[in-house]
Amino acid sequence: MITFDGEKGIFKLDTEDSSYLIALYNNVLYHLYWGKKIPEIKRSADAMFSLKGSSFSALDIGVKWGRSADIMPMEYPTYGAPDLRTPAMHLRYANGSSATALRYSSHTVIKGKPKLYGLPATYTERGDNVETLSITLTDEFNNIDVVLNYSVWYDYNAIARSTIIKNKGKEPLSVLSACSTSFDITDAASFEMLNLYGVWGRERTIERMPLRHGIQMIDSKRGSSSHNQNPFLALLSNNCTELTGDAYGINLVFSGNFAGGVELDGYNTARVFMGVNPFDFGYKLAPGEEFTTPEAVMVYSNQGLSGMSRSYHSLYRNRICRGKFRDIERPVLINNWEATYYDFNEEKIINIAKKAKEIGIELLVIDDGWFGERNSDAGYMGDWNVNIKKFPRGLSNIAEQINALGLKFGLWIEPEVVSYDSDLYRLHPDWCMHIKGRKSCLGRNELILDLSREDVCDYLISRICGILDSANIEYIKWDMNRNMSEIGSEALPADKQSEVAYRYVLGLYRILETVTAKYPNVLFEGCSGGGGRFDAGMLYYMPQIWTSDVTDAEERLKIQYGTSIVYPFSSMGAHVAAVPNHQLKRSTPFSMRGNAAVMGQFGYELDLNMLNAEEIEMAKLQVGFYKKYGHIMHTGDCYRISSPFDSDLSVIQFIASDKNTVLLNICCKQALPNAPFKRIVLTDLESDAVYVREDTGEQLTGGELCTIGIPFVNGDEHFSNILIFNKLIKN
Ligand code: GLA
C-alpha cells in the first residue's frame, strides 16, 4: 500500500483505485501525482518533471535540479525560500523572520494509524487495511521538524493527512498558519472547483466554477465550521459529471475556523490547500512544544462526484462515526419543537407521545424550553433547572411517563452558551468568551462560554452528566445557536489571545469525548441552528446532525442533496413537519414530506394530534417502510441521478450493501402542462441480472434499467414515489 523506492526517489501510496506519488529529490519533497491507480513506475522522479526553469524565481540553496521551489509542484510548501505562492505553513521565529525551507530527514511506515491527540479523526479497528507514512522534514537553521502523516485507507480509496510542527529550538515561535494538507497539481487550467456554501436554512448549496488564475478560497471565521461554507472543496476535471470524470475531494475533520482553496499560478499549476484558518490565528510554541493540525480526508474518484461521495460516505459511516449507534438502525423520533415551540406542558407532551406510540414512533424528544422560565429565546441559558410550571413532577417523572407509554425519552440542550440573567453568569462573569472591559454582542440573547478554559470545560462536563443522571435520557440534541464575536479569554495572556477560537474547539472536543464515552447508550444528535456545524469533526462524537432548520420538503431535498456530496444520508436528521411549512409557508403533500425525510435519520416534528385519520395511516406506513428499508439508504451505495438544483426533479438511487435491492427515491416539485417525455435511467446495476419491481411485479434486467430506464411524466404537482427493485436470485 505504501512503498518507497530510494533509487527512483518516489513514495507511492496506493488505495484500491488510486495512486498518490511524492517525489524526493535532493532532500526536497515534490508532489508528483494523484489520480487513477498506476500499477508500476519505471522512471525515476527527476524524469517526470519538465526541465524548464523560471527566469525570475530564486533558486533553492543546495538543490542541484536548478528548478526553483517557486515553480515546482511542491508537497508541503513553505514561504520565502524561495516559494512565494500560498504556503502550507507559515511560522514566525524569535528573530522576527519567517522564511522556512524544509529538507527530508527520515520517514517511517507503520501498519494502522496513530490517534490524533485531542482531535477527531478517522480511526482504525482490528483488521483494517490501513498504513501510515510519516515523513519528517527539518529546517536546521530554524530548529524545527515538520512531520507529514499520510494514512492510506486502501479499501475506502481515501488518504487522511495531518501535520505536526515541532519546535526543537531554545526560543518560542508562532504558528501563523499550518495546513493539514497541501499539494500541487500541474496542467490544471481547465479544472473546476466545487464548494458547498450557504446561510442558515440554505446549507450546503452546490457551487461549481472554473478555476481562474489567482487564489480562490472558502473559509469560516465564525468560530464554527458554519452554515456559510462547509470545510470541503473538490477539484474536478471539466468533464466531471455525477458518474464520470475525475473528482478530488478535500474535507477537514474540524468544527472551527478553517480555510481551504486553490491557487492557480501562471504555469497552470493548482496549489490545493486546507487547514485551520490563518486569519486572526497565531499559536505560540514554546521550546519543546508541538502543534498538530486537524486531519484532512482526501478522496480521488474517476467515477465522478457520486464515486467520490460514496467513498466519503462509507469511510465516515464506518470510521468517523463511533459507538453502538454506528451499526444499528436508530429510533424514529418525534420532536416537539415545531409542534409546540415553547408553549408546552406535561399534558401536551403526553398527548403527543400517545399519538406517537400509535404511529410506531420510538423516541420522544423535548426540545428547547423545558428549563428556567424559558418561554422565548430571550434568556435563561446556563442553569438547566427544569421548569416546574411545565413539569411539576420534574424531568425524571416526565421521562418515566414517556417510558411507560413505550417510548424512549430525549432532551435538547445548548450547553456552550450562557445568558446574562443566569446564576452561572452571576457567579462566573469571567467564564464567557469576551474582551475584558468591552461589552460583548449578544447572539440569540446568548454569550458563548469560554471553552478554551479547562475549568469551564470541567464544569460543563459535570453539569451535563448531572442532567443525564437526573432522568432516563436516551437521546440528546446538542445545539449551538450563535457564532463567535469579541473573541477573548481572561485565562490567557495577551500573546495567546489568537489561540482562543482554536482552543475553544479543542475544549469542546474534550467535553464531547468525555460525555459520549461516559454515556455510550445515549444517542447524541448534533445541531447548530440546523446545519451550522455539519462536519466530520462533530460526526466523530455524534453520529447524526440536524441537517437544517428548514423543514420544507422541497428545500430539504436540495439541502440533503448538497450535504450528500460529502456526508452519508445516515448522518442527516430529517423530519416530516406541518404544512403550510413554518419557514416558507409552502404546502407539500404528506407523502412527499415523508419520502424526502426517510432518506435520513427519520422523524416527525409536528403536533401529531393535528393529523387527520388519513395522515395517521400514512404516517404508520411511512414508519413501517422506514423500518423495513431505511438501512438500504443508510448503509447502501448512493447515486445522485437527478439534481433538485438543476431541475424540478430529484432522483436518488440507493443500492443495498448486499446488492440485492435497489431503491429509487423520486420527488418532483412542479407539474408541466402537456409535459415532455422523460426517462429516469438507473446506474451501476448488474446488466444481466433480473430485477422485480415491487409495486407492479414487472421484471426488468439491470441492462434495461441502466439504458432505457423508467418512463416518467412530469404531470403531477409535488409528485413523489419510492420504487423498490429486488434482484431475482437464481437457485
Ligand atoms: C435551533 C435548532 C432548532 C431548535 C431551536 C430551539 O434553532 O436548530 O431545531 O432546537 O434551536 O431553540
XYZ file of C-alpha atoms and ligand atoms in Angstrom:
743
model
C 0.000 0.000 0.000
C 2.928 2.372 0.822
C 6.305 1.897 -0.844
C 9.431 3.996 -1.095
C 11.875 3.492 -3.933
C 15.034 5.275 -2.818
C 16.742 4.985 -6.200
C 13.865 6.471 -8.110
C 13.083 8.873 -5.266
C 9.384 8.012 -5.162
C 6.929 7.412 -2.345
C 3.940 5.512 -3.758
C 0.695 5.414 -1.792
C -1.902 3.085 -3.292
C -5.564 2.657 -2.484
C -7.746 0.180 -4.309
C -8.364 2.565 -7.216
C -5.920 5.440 -6.799
C -2.235 6.254 -6.505
C -0.605 9.226 -4.778
C 3.043 9.869 -5.587
C 5.546 12.071 -3.788
C 8.982 12.682 -5.248
C 12.052 13.026 -3.060
C 14.943 14.697 -4.821
C 17.910 16.490 -3.297
C 16.099 16.049 0.036
C 13.142 18.160 -1.117
C 9.586 16.772 -1.375
C 7.684 17.414 -4.602
C 4.149 16.424 -5.474
C 4.316 14.041 -8.399
C 0.851 12.640 -8.999
C -2.573 11.866 -7.543
C -5.183 10.074 -9.587
C -6.112 6.805 -11.236
C -4.151 3.838 -9.914
C -0.765 3.151 -11.532
C 0.389 -0.444 -11.122
C 4.116 0.241 -11.579
C 6.510 3.137 -12.186
C 9.638 2.530 -14.252
C 11.055 6.048 -14.416
C 12.778 7.909 -11.634
C 11.227 11.074 -10.183
C 13.530 13.502 -11.997
C 12.494 12.115 -15.381
C 8.903 13.067 -14.674
C 9.314 16.813 -14.193
C 9.838 19.214 -17.061
C 13.276 20.821 -17.100
C 12.107 24.292 -17.906
C 13.497 26.750 -15.382
C 11.994 30.032 -14.306
C 13.577 33.252 -15.427
C 12.800 35.205 -12.271
C 12.424 32.896 -9.253
C 15.316 32.478 -6.830
C 16.966 29.077 -6.717
C 16.887 26.823 -3.678
C 20.142 26.614 -1.786
C 21.810 23.232 -2.284
C 19.187 21.898 -4.700
C 21.004 20.708 -7.804
C 17.954 20.423 -10.013
C 18.074 24.063 -10.881
C 14.317 24.281 -10.768
C 13.058 26.657 -8.127
C 10.554 25.679 -5.425
C 8.685 28.751 -6.678
C 7.651 26.943 -9.865
C 7.845 23.264 -8.934
C 4.822 21.251 -7.784
C 5.531 21.057 -4.052
C 4.220 18.635 -1.451
C 4.169 20.804 1.691
C 5.271 24.262 0.583
C 6.709 26.853 2.908
C 7.134 30.570 2.383
C 10.091 32.613 1.309
C 12.848 30.168 0.427
C 12.139 30.656 -2.447
C 8.482 29.614 -2.995
C 6.298 32.750 -2.948
C 2.924 31.111 -3.548
C 0.406 30.336 -0.785
C 2.353 28.359 1.817
C 1.071 25.261 3.603
C 2.751 26.550 6.713
C 3.868 29.969 7.919
C 5.916 30.301 11.092
C 7.287 33.436 12.764
C 10.561 32.764 14.544
C 12.003 34.518 17.593
C 14.271 36.665 15.386
C 11.200 38.037 13.592
C 11.836 36.200 10.328
C 9.538 33.724 8.618
C 11.477 32.100 5.755
C 11.406 28.321 6.020
C 12.977 25.641 3.827
C 12.198 22.052 4.731
C 14.520 19.182 3.881
C 13.853 15.475 4.229
C 15.378 13.865 7.280
C 13.643 10.471 7.718
C 10.462 8.512 7.224
C 8.604 5.566 8.735
C 5.794 3.336 7.528
C 3.613 1.589 10.077
C 0.593 -0.671 9.868
C -2.512 1.047 11.199
C -2.986 4.676 12.104
C -1.969 6.506 15.286
C -4.581 8.634 17.078
C -4.532 12.391 16.738
C -4.246 13.662 20.285
C -7.320 15.655 21.319
C -8.718 15.849 17.788
C -11.377 13.834 15.983
C -10.042 11.785 13.080
C -10.669 8.632 11.094
C -9.880 5.699 13.382
C -8.956 2.072 12.808
C -10.360 -1.168 14.119
C -8.739 -4.565 14.146
C -8.303 -5.949 10.637
C -8.468 -2.587 8.864
C -6.442 -2.219 5.725
C -4.559 0.946 6.681
C -0.936 2.009 6.673
C 0.591 5.303 7.736
C 3.576 7.039 6.215
C 5.237 9.705 8.358
C 7.858 11.856 6.662
C 9.962 14.076 8.899
C 11.257 17.286 7.338
C 13.665 19.646 9.041
C 14.712 23.254 8.841
C 18.068 23.189 10.625
C 18.510 26.948 10.697
C 15.195 27.449 12.460
C 15.416 24.274 14.545
C 12.061 22.835 13.593
C 10.786 19.448 12.498
C 7.639 19.048 10.442
C 6.082 15.597 10.288
C 3.737 14.878 7.391
C 1.390 11.976 8.136
C -0.419 10.095 5.385
C -2.777 7.298 6.424
C -3.811 5.269 3.408
C -7.338 3.825 3.689
C -6.930 1.201 0.995
C -10.497 -0.128 0.841
C -12.069 3.312 1.151
C -9.946 4.997 -1.560
C -9.017 7.738 0.871
C -5.874 9.294 2.296
C -6.033 11.067 5.655
C -3.372 13.723 6.134
C -2.245 15.728 9.127
C 0.885 17.644 10.035
C 2.845 18.061 13.253
C 5.123 21.065 13.775
C 7.788 20.639 16.461
C 9.796 23.460 17.980
C 13.205 21.927 18.732
C 14.930 25.242 19.366
C 15.577 27.236 22.511
C 13.266 30.119 21.594
C 9.485 30.224 21.197
C 7.941 30.522 17.760
C 4.476 31.370 16.428
C 2.482 29.155 14.100
C 0.746 31.695 11.846
C -0.686 29.062 9.529
C -0.487 25.299 9.331
C -2.424 23.450 6.669
C -3.480 19.886 7.205
C -2.879 19.187 3.552
C -1.365 20.886 0.553
C -0.300 19.589 -2.839
C 0.241 20.994 -6.328
C -1.429 19.611 -9.450
C 0.133 20.593 -12.780
C -1.762 21.211 -16.003
C -4.843 22.307 -14.103
C -6.053 25.323 -16.106
C -9.184 23.523 -17.250
C -10.094 22.244 -13.768
C -13.086 23.430 -11.784
C -13.629 23.925 -8.061
C -16.745 22.782 -6.241
C -17.730 24.034 -2.808
C -20.769 23.909 -0.532
C -21.869 27.384 0.516
C -24.991 28.606 2.267
C -26.624 30.506 5.082
C -28.991 29.453 7.859
C -31.798 27.487 6.195
C -29.945 27.054 2.898
C -26.979 24.986 3.959
C -24.586 23.240 1.569
C -25.687 24.678 -1.737
C -23.551 23.285 -4.519
C -21.387 25.764 -6.411
C -19.028 24.855 -9.231
C -16.763 27.301 -11.021
C -13.884 27.042 -13.494
C -10.556 27.856 -11.841
C -9.226 31.285 -12.570
C -5.611 32.292 -12.181
C -5.053 33.533 -8.662
C -6.426 32.351 -5.350
C -9.991 31.098 -4.900
C -10.821 30.362 -1.298
C -13.503 29.231 1.098
C -13.289 29.771 4.828
C -15.015 30.318 8.148
C -14.062 32.987 10.677
C -17.224 32.301 12.705
C -15.735 30.028 15.346
C -17.544 27.028 13.903
C -17.409 25.240 10.581
C -20.546 27.267 9.721
C -23.688 27.339 7.600
C -21.829 29.606 5.219
C -19.105 27.332 3.838
C -18.579 23.680 4.617
C -14.941 22.669 5.219
C -14.906 20.857 1.897
C -13.776 21.536 -1.622
C -13.368 19.395 -4.678
C -11.204 19.898 -7.710
C -12.915 18.481 -10.791
C -11.868 17.796 -14.342
C -14.084 19.942 -16.555
C -15.779 16.829 -17.949
C -16.588 15.536 -14.458
C -20.253 14.610 -14.041
C -22.063 12.766 -11.282
C -20.972 9.446 -12.774
C -17.820 10.080 -14.822
C -14.618 12.099 -14.739
C -12.015 12.996 -12.124
C -13.009 14.332 -8.715
C -10.512 15.190 -5.964
C -12.215 15.856 -2.625
C -10.615 17.545 0.402
C -12.568 17.584 3.665
C -11.361 18.872 7.003
C -12.281 16.882 10.112
C -12.704 20.039 12.148
C -15.578 22.089 13.575
C -13.937 25.515 13.915
C -12.395 28.221 11.732
C -10.944 26.725 8.590
C -9.639 27.887 5.241
C -9.186 25.983 2.029
C -8.585 26.952 -1.518
C -6.829 26.635 -4.803
C -4.140 28.945 -6.151
C -3.720 28.574 -9.892
C -0.386 30.062 -10.957
C 0.814 31.275 -14.333
C 2.315 27.863 -15.101
C -1.215 26.402 -14.695
C -0.229 24.558 -11.536
C -3.029 24.420 -8.973
C -1.966 24.534 -5.355
C -4.722 22.971 -3.266
C -4.707 23.570 0.483
C -6.882 23.248 3.549
C -6.401 23.666 7.273
C -7.106 25.850 10.281
C -7.916 29.407 9.170
C -4.777 31.561 9.416
C -6.936 34.702 9.776
C -6.634 36.127 13.301
C -4.757 32.993 14.286
C -1.405 32.565 15.927
C -0.339 29.695 18.122
C 2.719 30.049 20.346
C 5.038 27.063 20.504
C 7.425 27.156 23.443
C 10.711 25.232 23.090
C 9.907 21.510 23.008
C 6.213 22.027 22.184
C 4.422 20.800 19.101
C 1.285 21.709 17.151
C -0.846 19.026 15.490
C -3.180 20.102 12.717
C -6.651 18.611 12.319
C -6.982 15.819 9.780
C -7.883 16.357 6.122
C -9.536 13.448 4.342
C -8.717 13.299 0.636
C -10.624 11.155 -1.812
C -9.940 10.671 -5.511
C -12.504 9.139 -7.843
C -12.540 8.660 -11.588
C -16.224 7.840 -11.349
C -17.312 11.410 -10.945
C -18.850 13.134 -7.982
C -21.019 10.203 -6.926
C -17.937 7.956 -6.848
C -16.147 10.454 -4.611
C -19.206 10.798 -2.370
C -19.572 7.033 -1.968
C -16.001 6.806 -0.641
C -16.659 9.584 1.868
C -19.984 8.027 2.857
C -18.601 4.607 3.647
C -15.460 5.930 5.367
C -17.451 8.341 7.538
C -20.198 5.813 8.336
C -17.649 3.252 9.460
C -14.514 5.084 10.542
C -15.600 8.563 11.689
C -18.894 7.716 13.404
C -18.350 5.646 16.518
C -20.210 3.830 19.236
C -23.111 1.455 19.312
C -25.363 3.649 17.159
C -22.889 3.425 14.293
C -24.012 -0.089 13.463
C -27.687 -0.155 14.358
C -30.759 1.487 12.904
C -31.589 4.381 15.208
C -35.018 5.143 16.683
C -37.698 7.030 14.744
C -38.337 10.179 16.749
C -40.933 12.853 17.379
C -39.544 16.269 18.322
C -41.908 18.822 19.853
C -40.156 21.969 18.521
C -42.344 22.768 15.520
C -45.318 21.159 17.308
C -45.368 23.490 20.301
C -42.275 25.741 20.274
C -42.014 26.997 23.890
C -45.694 26.534 24.639
C -45.915 23.078 26.193
C -46.586 21.279 29.442
C -46.826 17.731 30.703
C -50.273 17.184 29.227
C -49.358 18.383 25.732
C -46.215 16.277 25.675
C -48.029 13.174 26.882
C -50.738 13.625 24.245
C -48.113 13.849 21.525
C -46.360 10.790 22.970
C -49.572 8.737 22.935
C -50.196 9.512 19.276
C -46.535 8.819 18.505
C -46.801 5.383 20.049
C -49.884 4.624 17.962
C -47.935 5.517 14.792
C -44.938 3.377 15.701
C -42.550 6.194 16.653
C -39.904 5.093 19.184
C -38.452 8.209 20.816
C -39.936 11.469 22.063
C -37.634 14.487 22.231
C -38.434 17.563 24.305
C -36.726 20.477 22.585
C -35.887 23.962 23.850
C -37.989 25.431 26.688
C -38.003 22.702 29.375
C -35.829 24.697 31.807
C -35.815 28.012 33.674
C -38.585 30.432 32.735
C -37.759 29.956 29.090
C -40.864 30.800 27.057
C -38.978 32.538 24.268
C -35.355 32.777 23.216
C -34.882 35.817 25.477
C -32.678 34.114 28.087
C -32.375 31.575 30.905
C -29.442 29.790 29.305
C -26.828 28.220 31.530
C -28.626 26.979 34.638
C -30.513 23.969 33.273
C -33.088 23.635 36.063
C -36.326 22.017 34.972
C -39.301 24.409 34.692
C -41.707 23.134 37.317
C -44.582 25.081 35.809
C -44.251 22.889 32.728
C -43.185 19.714 34.505
C -44.324 19.956 38.157
C -43.128 16.454 38.902
C -39.691 17.003 37.418
C -37.713 15.665 34.495
C -37.373 12.108 35.770
C -41.127 11.858 36.131
C -41.902 13.009 32.586
C -39.238 10.593 31.327
C -40.892 7.790 33.307
C -44.291 8.643 31.870
C -42.899 8.623 28.329
C -41.149 5.317 29.033
C -44.376 3.882 30.452
C -46.028 4.636 27.109
C -43.347 2.514 25.452
C -41.182 5.354 24.086
C -37.630 6.384 24.790
C -37.103 9.879 26.153
C -34.753 12.507 24.697
C -33.816 16.092 25.541
C -32.457 19.254 23.863
C -29.545 21.110 25.447
C -27.370 24.025 24.387
C -24.528 23.770 26.876
C -21.958 26.035 25.215
C -23.805 29.317 25.940
C -24.994 31.418 28.858
C -27.391 34.353 29.414
C -26.541 37.454 31.453
C -29.594 36.653 33.559
C -28.373 33.341 34.954
C -26.812 32.113 38.174
C -23.906 30.770 36.156
C -23.110 34.215 34.706
C -23.632 35.974 38.054
C -21.235 33.525 39.704
C -18.634 33.444 36.915
C -18.848 36.536 34.680
C -15.314 35.740 33.520
C -16.369 32.344 32.172
C -17.772 33.666 28.924
C -15.754 34.460 25.877
C -15.150 38.227 25.976
C -12.601 41.004 25.861
C -12.010 42.355 29.343
C -13.703 45.722 29.824
C -15.504 45.639 26.477
C -19.228 44.898 26.135
C -19.945 41.770 24.109
C -22.530 41.447 21.355
C -25.328 39.009 22.039
C -26.397 36.387 19.517
C -29.896 34.998 20.124
C -29.539 36.713 23.529
C -26.613 34.448 24.362
C -22.961 34.768 25.263
C -20.601 31.915 24.477
C -18.892 30.140 27.352
C -15.113 30.216 27.171
C -14.316 26.615 26.293
C -10.656 27.488 25.852
C -10.613 27.321 29.690
C -10.117 23.994 31.366
C -12.224 24.943 34.420
C -15.202 25.899 32.230
C -14.974 22.591 30.340
C -14.733 20.634 33.606
C -17.792 22.452 34.929
C -19.762 21.738 31.754
C -18.836 18.057 31.849
C -20.151 17.736 35.390
C -23.287 19.786 34.631
C -24.153 17.743 31.525
C -23.544 14.497 33.411
C -25.831 15.876 36.131
C -28.635 16.381 33.606
C -28.085 12.933 32.103
C -28.130 11.318 35.539
C -31.289 13.120 36.583
C -33.665 11.124 34.379
C -33.744 8.189 31.987
C -32.497 10.209 28.999
C -31.613 8.091 25.973
C -31.076 10.834 23.386
C -29.546 14.310 23.460
C -29.904 17.014 20.816
C -26.775 19.126 21.332
C -27.430 22.592 19.916
C -25.277 25.699 19.487
C -27.081 28.786 18.308
C -24.618 31.547 17.636
C -21.270 32.382 16.083
C -18.354 33.915 17.968
C -17.764 37.626 18.439
C -15.365 39.571 20.697
C -13.131 36.539 20.884
C -11.049 36.641 24.026
C -10.309 34.751 27.208
C -9.455 36.073 30.658
C -7.445 32.944 31.319
C -4.863 33.523 28.609
C -2.139 36.217 28.309
C -2.243 38.808 25.532
C 0.141 36.875 23.283
C -2.141 33.821 23.367
C -5.467 35.544 22.608
C -5.142 34.487 18.964
C -5.349 30.861 20.158
C -8.759 31.248 21.828
C -11.052 30.255 18.937
C -8.915 27.202 18.196
C -8.594 26.193 21.854
C -12.384 26.544 22.169
C -12.848 23.753 19.627
C -10.303 21.556 21.445
C -12.200 22.201 24.696
C -15.480 21.288 23.037
C -13.940 18.078 21.720
C -12.735 17.172 25.228
C -16.222 17.701 26.639
C -17.804 15.655 23.871
C -15.248 12.852 24.211
C -15.769 12.623 27.973
C -19.553 12.808 27.925
C -20.139 10.467 24.956
C -17.683 7.914 26.392
C -19.439 8.011 29.765
C -22.901 7.533 28.227
C -22.427 5.012 25.402
C -26.136 4.165 25.400
C -27.243 7.734 24.785
C -27.738 8.719 21.141
C -26.319 12.202 20.521
C -27.519 14.361 17.629
C -25.554 17.485 16.749
C -27.233 20.753 15.806
C -26.242 24.362 15.311
C -29.260 26.369 14.222
C -29.820 23.353 11.969
C -26.698 22.559 9.926
C -24.284 25.241 11.117
C -21.780 22.681 12.362
C -22.331 19.808 9.969
C -18.814 18.450 9.714
C -16.830 15.260 10.167
C -15.400 16.529 13.474
C -18.865 16.553 15.012
C -19.761 13.197 13.444
C -16.879 11.629 15.372
C -18.816 12.292 18.586
C -22.410 12.338 17.358
C -23.401 10.004 14.504
C -26.193 12.281 13.267
C -26.740 16.015 12.879
C -29.937 18.047 12.396
C -29.385 18.946 8.759
C -31.207 22.277 8.642
C -33.863 24.250 10.488
C -35.784 24.429 7.223
C -38.238 21.542 7.172
C -39.962 22.312 3.849
C -39.673 19.159 1.721
C -38.608 20.912 -1.486
C -35.835 22.850 0.212
C -34.818 19.793 2.204
C -34.336 17.801 -0.997
C -31.754 20.366 -2.062
C -30.072 20.628 1.338
C -29.824 16.849 1.666
C -28.562 16.525 -1.913
C -25.812 19.093 -1.266
C -24.945 17.552 2.098
C -24.613 14.136 0.448
C -21.697 15.395 -1.653
C -19.599 14.522 1.420
C -21.744 13.181 4.248
C -23.835 9.990 4.256
C -27.619 10.075 4.499
C -27.266 8.107 7.748
C -25.807 11.262 9.306
C -28.687 13.593 8.338
C -31.544 14.228 10.784
C -34.710 14.591 8.627
C -38.279 15.138 9.861
C -41.802 15.370 8.495
C -43.178 18.784 9.512
C -46.549 20.533 9.262
C -47.932 22.480 6.303
C -48.068 25.266 5.451
C -44.381 24.934 6.267
C -43.389 27.134 9.207
C -40.419 28.727 7.482
C -41.687 29.101 3.910
C -45.486 28.831 4.172
C -45.363 26.309 1.318
C -47.595 23.256 1.309
C -46.318 19.926 0.096
C -48.162 16.611 0.361
C -47.655 14.415 3.423
C -46.302 11.672 1.153
C -43.595 13.910 -0.324
C -42.565 15.160 3.107
C -42.242 11.533 4.189
C -40.375 10.422 1.074
C -37.882 13.280 1.430
C -37.302 12.556 5.121
C -36.985 8.754 5.063
C -33.606 9.053 3.351
C -32.088 10.488 6.523
C -32.482 9.726 10.221
C -36.248 9.786 10.173
C -38.637 11.559 12.494
C -41.616 13.873 12.854
C -41.697 17.447 14.055
C -45.352 18.485 14.231
C -48.321 18.075 16.512
C -49.368 14.527 15.709
C -52.803 15.237 17.182
C -53.443 17.682 14.332
C -53.097 14.930 11.718
C -56.302 13.617 10.158
C -57.122 9.906 10.026
C -55.703 9.507 6.534
C -52.429 11.184 7.532
C -52.174 8.977 10.633
C -52.470 5.906 8.418
C -49.855 7.333 6.044
C -47.531 8.050 8.964
C -47.872 4.429 10.115
C -46.971 3.274 6.601
C -44.017 5.678 6.457
C -42.639 4.371 9.758
C -43.203 0.780 8.584
C -41.465 1.493 5.277
C -38.569 3.148 7.059
C -38.135 0.266 9.489
C -38.019 -2.146 6.549
C -35.930 -0.181 4.030
C -34.148 2.594 5.973
C -30.993 0.509 6.199
C -30.650 0.495 2.387
C -30.357 4.292 2.354
C -28.115 4.273 5.429
C -25.678 1.522 4.562
C -26.080 1.131 0.789
C -24.375 2.935 -2.076
C -25.863 6.258 -3.116
C -26.079 7.564 -6.691
C -27.449 11.032 -7.367
C -29.377 10.620 -10.606
C -31.152 13.968 -10.942
C -30.357 17.151 -9.070
C -33.034 19.380 -7.495
C -30.593 22.266 -8.066
C -30.694 21.768 -11.831
C -34.323 20.845 -12.411
C -37.631 20.176 -10.674
C -36.804 16.511 -10.441
C -34.817 14.990 -7.579
C -33.873 11.338 -8.029
C -31.575 9.438 -5.724
C -30.783 5.774 -6.210
C -29.521 3.506 -3.450
C -28.121 0.006 -3.943
C -28.300 -2.106 -0.784
C -24.976 -3.284 0.592
C -25.825 -6.903 -0.376
C -26.591 -5.583 -3.922
C -29.939 -7.394 -3.946
C -32.262 -4.421 -3.553
C -32.329 -1.127 -5.394
C -34.317 1.822 -4.103
C -35.216 4.814 -6.236
C -36.371 7.938 -4.447
C -38.188 10.256 -6.887
C -39.589 13.664 -5.959
C -40.776 16.213 -8.476
C -41.600 19.771 -7.477
C -43.727 21.011 -10.298
C -46.070 19.720 -12.920
C -45.782 20.865 -16.502
C -48.781 21.131 -18.793
C -48.506 18.535 -21.528
C -45.119 17.555 -20.067
C -42.302 16.223 -22.222
C -41.474 12.550 -22.086
C -38.654 11.727 -19.694
C -36.808 8.615 -18.639
C -35.153 8.015 -15.304
C -32.065 5.960 -16.073
C -30.571 3.929 -13.226
C -26.899 3.183 -12.859
C -24.351 0.552 -11.803
C -26.705 -2.451 -11.781
C -25.611 -5.894 -12.989
C -26.701 -5.754 -16.605
C -27.781 -9.390 -16.934
C -29.413 -9.632 -13.520
C -33.214 -9.565 -13.422
C -34.905 -7.140 -11.036
C -38.556 -7.338 -9.972
C -40.259 -4.008 -9.449
C -42.045 -4.435 -6.129
C -45.186 -2.342 -6.754
C -46.021 -3.806 -10.190
C -44.289 -7.198 -10.234
C -42.723 -6.174 -13.553
C -39.414 -7.889 -14.394
C -36.567 -5.828 -15.875
C -32.914 -6.510 -16.489
C -30.231 -4.331 -14.975
C -29.216 -3.591 -18.578
C -32.665 -2.225 -19.387
C -32.848 -0.144 -16.223
C -29.422 1.382 -16.877
C -30.123 2.281 -20.523
C -33.799 2.646 -21.369
C -34.711 3.399 -17.766
C -38.178 4.074 -16.415
C -40.641 6.387 -18.154
C -41.629 9.367 -16.080
C -44.167 12.048 -16.887
C -43.916 15.298 -15.035
C -47.683 15.615 -14.750
C -48.421 15.862 -11.018
C -47.579 18.834 -8.834
C -45.372 17.551 -5.992
C -45.222 14.017 -7.275
C -43.167 11.651 -5.170
C -42.640 7.937 -5.093
C -40.142 5.377 -3.885
C -39.631 2.377 -6.154
C -38.072 -0.840 -4.932
C -36.450 -3.382 -7.246
C -35.473 -6.796 -5.887
C -32.917 -8.869 -7.727
C -34.169 -12.301 -8.752
C -31.793 -14.725 -7.110
C -31.270 -17.794 -9.278
C -31.115 -21.085 -7.380
C -32.189 25.780 16.982
C -32.397 24.391 16.424
C -33.856 24.075 16.335
C -34.477 24.211 17.706
C -34.221 25.601 18.250
C -34.677 25.716 19.684
O -32.562 26.748 16.086
O -31.777 24.250 15.182
O -34.055 22.786 15.831
O -33.929 23.238 18.555
O -32.854 25.933 18.212
O -34.416 26.955 20.207
